[in-house]
Structure formats: structure tokens, C-alpha cells
Amino acid sequence: MPKRSGMLDSTRRLLIGIFEDEDGVLAATRAARARHLNVVDVYAPYAIHGMDRAMGLEPSRLPWVCFLLGLSGAAAKVWFEYWTTADNWPVNVGGKPWDSLPAFVPITFEVMVLFAGLSTVFAFFLVSRLWPGRRSRLIDPRITDDRFALVIEQTDAAFDPEEVSRFLQSHNAVRVEERVEEGRG
Amino acid sequence: MKLDFQPPRRTLRLLQGMAAAGALALAAGALVTPQRTWANLLVASFLLIGLGLAGLLFIALEYVTHAGWSVAFRRVPEAMACALPCGAAGLALVLIAGAGIYPWTHEPLHGFKGWWLSTPFFLGRAALYVLLWVLLGRSIIRTSRRQDADGEVAHTHRNIRTSIVFILVFSVSFWLASYDWIMSLEPHWASTIFGIYNFAGLFASGLAALIILVSWLGRSGPLRGFVTAEHLHDLGKLYFAFSTFWMYIWFSQYMLIWYANITEEAVYFVRRQQGAWGTLMVLNICLNWVIPFLALLGKRAKRDPRILVKVAAVGLAGRWLDLYLMVNPAVAPGPPRFGPIEVALAAAAAGIFVLAFLRGLRGAAPVPVEDPRLAESLAYHT
């Protein structure tokens, strides 16, 4: 998830380092943060172990969505089963009491898993701004194949693109380019 | 590099005292209240056998799945396997001297059950199970230690093959063993899921013991610097999963019996729901699942040994209670009893387990130094 500094619709000047392997981009990300550069995001064809720590990402809040929605799903299902079998249209099954909790457990469990799973996936799509019809904005087409990109934002006047370029190249960046990103919502 | 880890004198003396107290309680109890004593010896022995088998099963699973992450602490489950012969010795005492706790020894059954539960066949089977476990376990551990000396990859391949055999043998023999030694205490009751139920308890408790021992050796012993929060994190995940699996199987057994409500099946839970037994049944679920589940749901608790070890200790207490609830209501009707015999034999099981573990560590390098997957394990990132 990109960290944004300043207003949403301001123009951003970005410096992009393209790397050939995961060790290179991992080391460069660590070093960039040690130099207090503003790491906007890192793009890779697959998940890189340890990258979250190298980027200093905060722990995801998705587990909370999973936990709370799972709990609500389970509660709603227990209520629904009680309502259908004991309240609205009592059904006698094998002489068991109307509100036979043990019989509710398997379905409650399944619905809890369903709610927890689906809500986590949808919450993930939502916070990642992924929905049908959305145009992808690739920083470089090859990050879906065999390249890794480290994106650094030029935050203030003290930022020296020349020097940061040399820094990225010293970490085996195969290409460094500057890009101006027009403001967008 | 040999491993000569000795815990502080005081700890050793405490462990030996626990074992000695168990022996005293066993001798006195066998004379005064034999039924109750044999029942509790069965609980303690089955617990020890289970922990030893869980160690072997863990190693075997890691070999057959070509897992690298756990190699750094493989000496710990290897040493856990030393609890197996100790448990087998206690079990032999129950099956030979205390066989009276099995109702079928004094009122013979008929048909297939009568043939299956006849003393010579019963004892022969028990000997066969233990023999197979000990021989296969020994082979795996010896091969793992031989690799320390010559570093041959062939040892890893050989252990993968032995592990496959062990898993196949274990899955059948432990299933039958739990039928023989525990379920036949109530020979007219039958539950086909009983073997999986016992396997779930065995593996969850084995992982709990593994967590405690790995963090102990990692903090103040020879594994310092070798095991990290990453290893504990994955052990915590496994324990969390198998604790939940235990609950799943527990409920599967309960719900089918509750739903069908057939007299000869339901009697098992009717007996265990009366009076204080009912409270213990709820406590059993709390110790084995509710507490571990809620405590280990988050990531932090699984990486923090102070939390993880406490939760694992709760789980081990839960394993004892689970076995107590399988055995004691069948042998000694009436309200649950918790006195010097129960305490002494449970403490003896704990003491003997740690002493056997320390013995198992002797004479080997603290980590499998020549294992081809050691580097992967040391650099592991979950």
C-alpha cells in the first residue's frame, strides 16, 4: 500500500530503481530506509520474505476483519438456527429439545469460516483498491515477470537525484529513472 | 562437539524427587487401593508413551515432507523419544499386575471381541506395538546421529524411507493400541473415532512438550543462538492447529453419540457428565482448546516464549486431564478423586519425562551439524 505524503492531488516526483534479483532490492530497501529516504513502494513478481520488515510496514489490520466478521457470522448463524428450528416453526427432530445447540455447531462453524474467509478477501480488495474494470498502473511491465522495482519519492529540496541514483546503482540497480506523477485522486 | 547439557543441581534433584515420590505412591497405592493406582499408572504411562511417539512422529513428518526449518532443533524430538521405553515399562506393569482394571479379564466376552480381547493375544499385541515403535525410532535416531560423523546425504534418504514406514506403522498400531489399552476399559462401548481422538491429543501434547523443551534449551542450554523466534512461531502455529484439531475430533465424537442417543454409546458421556465429572469435562475443553486457541490467535504470543511456554504447559495439563477422564470414570465409579496418588503419579510422569529427555540428549552434537538442510533451518524466516 503506497504511503502518501502531502495532499492527494499534488504532483509527485519519483525515482525508480529497477533490480534483477530479490536480494538486491531487499538490501537496497533496507539501505534506503537507513538513509531516511521515503520508500513509496516496492514491486516484485512474488512475495519476498522479510520485505515487510525492510520497508517498515505496519502489521496488517486484515486479521481483525477476519476475526470480527467470523464472529458475527457465527453469531448470526446461531440466531438463525434458533429462529428457524425453535421459534418461528418448531421442528421436533428425534425428540431433542427445540434449541439443540450441539446440532447447530457444524453449520455455525461452516458459516463462520465462510464469513471470515470472504470478508478478508473483500476487505483486501477494498483497501488495495482492486475492483473489476480498474486499470492497472504498472511502474514497469517487467515487474510481473523478472524485475523488481524500488520507488523512492523526492520529498524536499535537499533530495539530490544524482546522489540517490548513484546510491541505487551501488546496490546493483540495473536501471534508474526519474518520473513525474501527475496528481490523481 | 558433544552435548553435555546438565541443568542446575536443584532442578535435577527436584525431578528425581518427583520420580521417587511416584514410585513410593505406586508401591503404597498398589497395596491400599489397587484399582485407583493402576488406573492412574495407566494414565501416566500412556501420557509418556504418547510424548515419546509424538517426538518420533514429528521427526518422521519433517523427513517425509523434506522440511528444512526444524533441523536446528531436531535433537529435541529425538531425545523426547526416550520417554517411550519408560512409559512402556509402566504400561507393562499395568497390563500384567493390574489387568484387573479391564472388565473383560474377569467376565469374558463372546464372538470376535472375546477372541480379540483374550489375555495372551492382548499382551502379544502390546509387545508388538512397542517393539515396532522402539525399533523404527531407534533406527531413525541412530541414522541421524551417524550423519554427524560422516555428513553423507545417504543417511537423509535412508531416514526418509524409514519415516514412511514409521508413519504407516504408527497410524495403524497407535489406533489399535488406544482401543486395546483405553477403550477396552469399557468393552461394551465402542467409538470408531477413538483412535483419531487419541492421535489428536498425542500430537497436540507432543508439540506442547516440544515447545517447552526447545525454548528451555534455547534460553539456557546448548541451543542458544540456534533457535529463534521464527522456529517458535512455526511450532506455535502447529500447536494452535492441532489443539483445534483435537477440539474438532472431540466434538465429532460427542455430537454423533449425542445425536444417535443409543444407550450403549451414550453411557460413556452420561457417566462423564454426572456431578463433578461434568465440570471436569468443561475444564478439559478449556485447557485443551479454549485457552490455547484464544491465547495463540495473535502473532505476538506465538513468537514470545514467555507466553507460548505458559500456554503449552496449560495444554500438557489438559492432556493429563483428558486421559484421566478417559480412564478413571471407567475404573472407579463415583465422584472424581484427586488425592496423593493422582498428584504423585502425574508428577512422576513429568519428572521421568524430563529425566529421560536429558538422558536422550547425551552423547550427540546439540544440532545435526552435517544435515544438508541445517543452513536452511538456521536462516529460517517464517
Coordinates of C-alpha atoms in Angstrom, one line a residue, chain B residues 2 22 34 83 116 188 193 209 216 220 225 230 325 342 357:
Chain B
K2 CA 29.3 -33.4 22.1
G22 CA 5.7 -41.6 42.1
P34 CA -5.1 -51.2 43.7
A83 CA 10.2 -41.3 27.2
W116 CA -9.6 -60.1 20.3
H188 CA -19.3 -52.8 25.6
I193 CA -13.2 -42.2 16.0
A209 CA 6.2 -30.5 25.2
W216 CA 14.3 -24.2 27.6
S220 CA 19.7 -21.5 28.9
G225 CA 21.6 -18.9 19.2
E230 CA 10.9 -17.9 13.8
L325 CA -11.3 -38.5 32.0
E342 CA -3.1 -38.8 41.3
F357 CA 14.8 -36.4 27.8

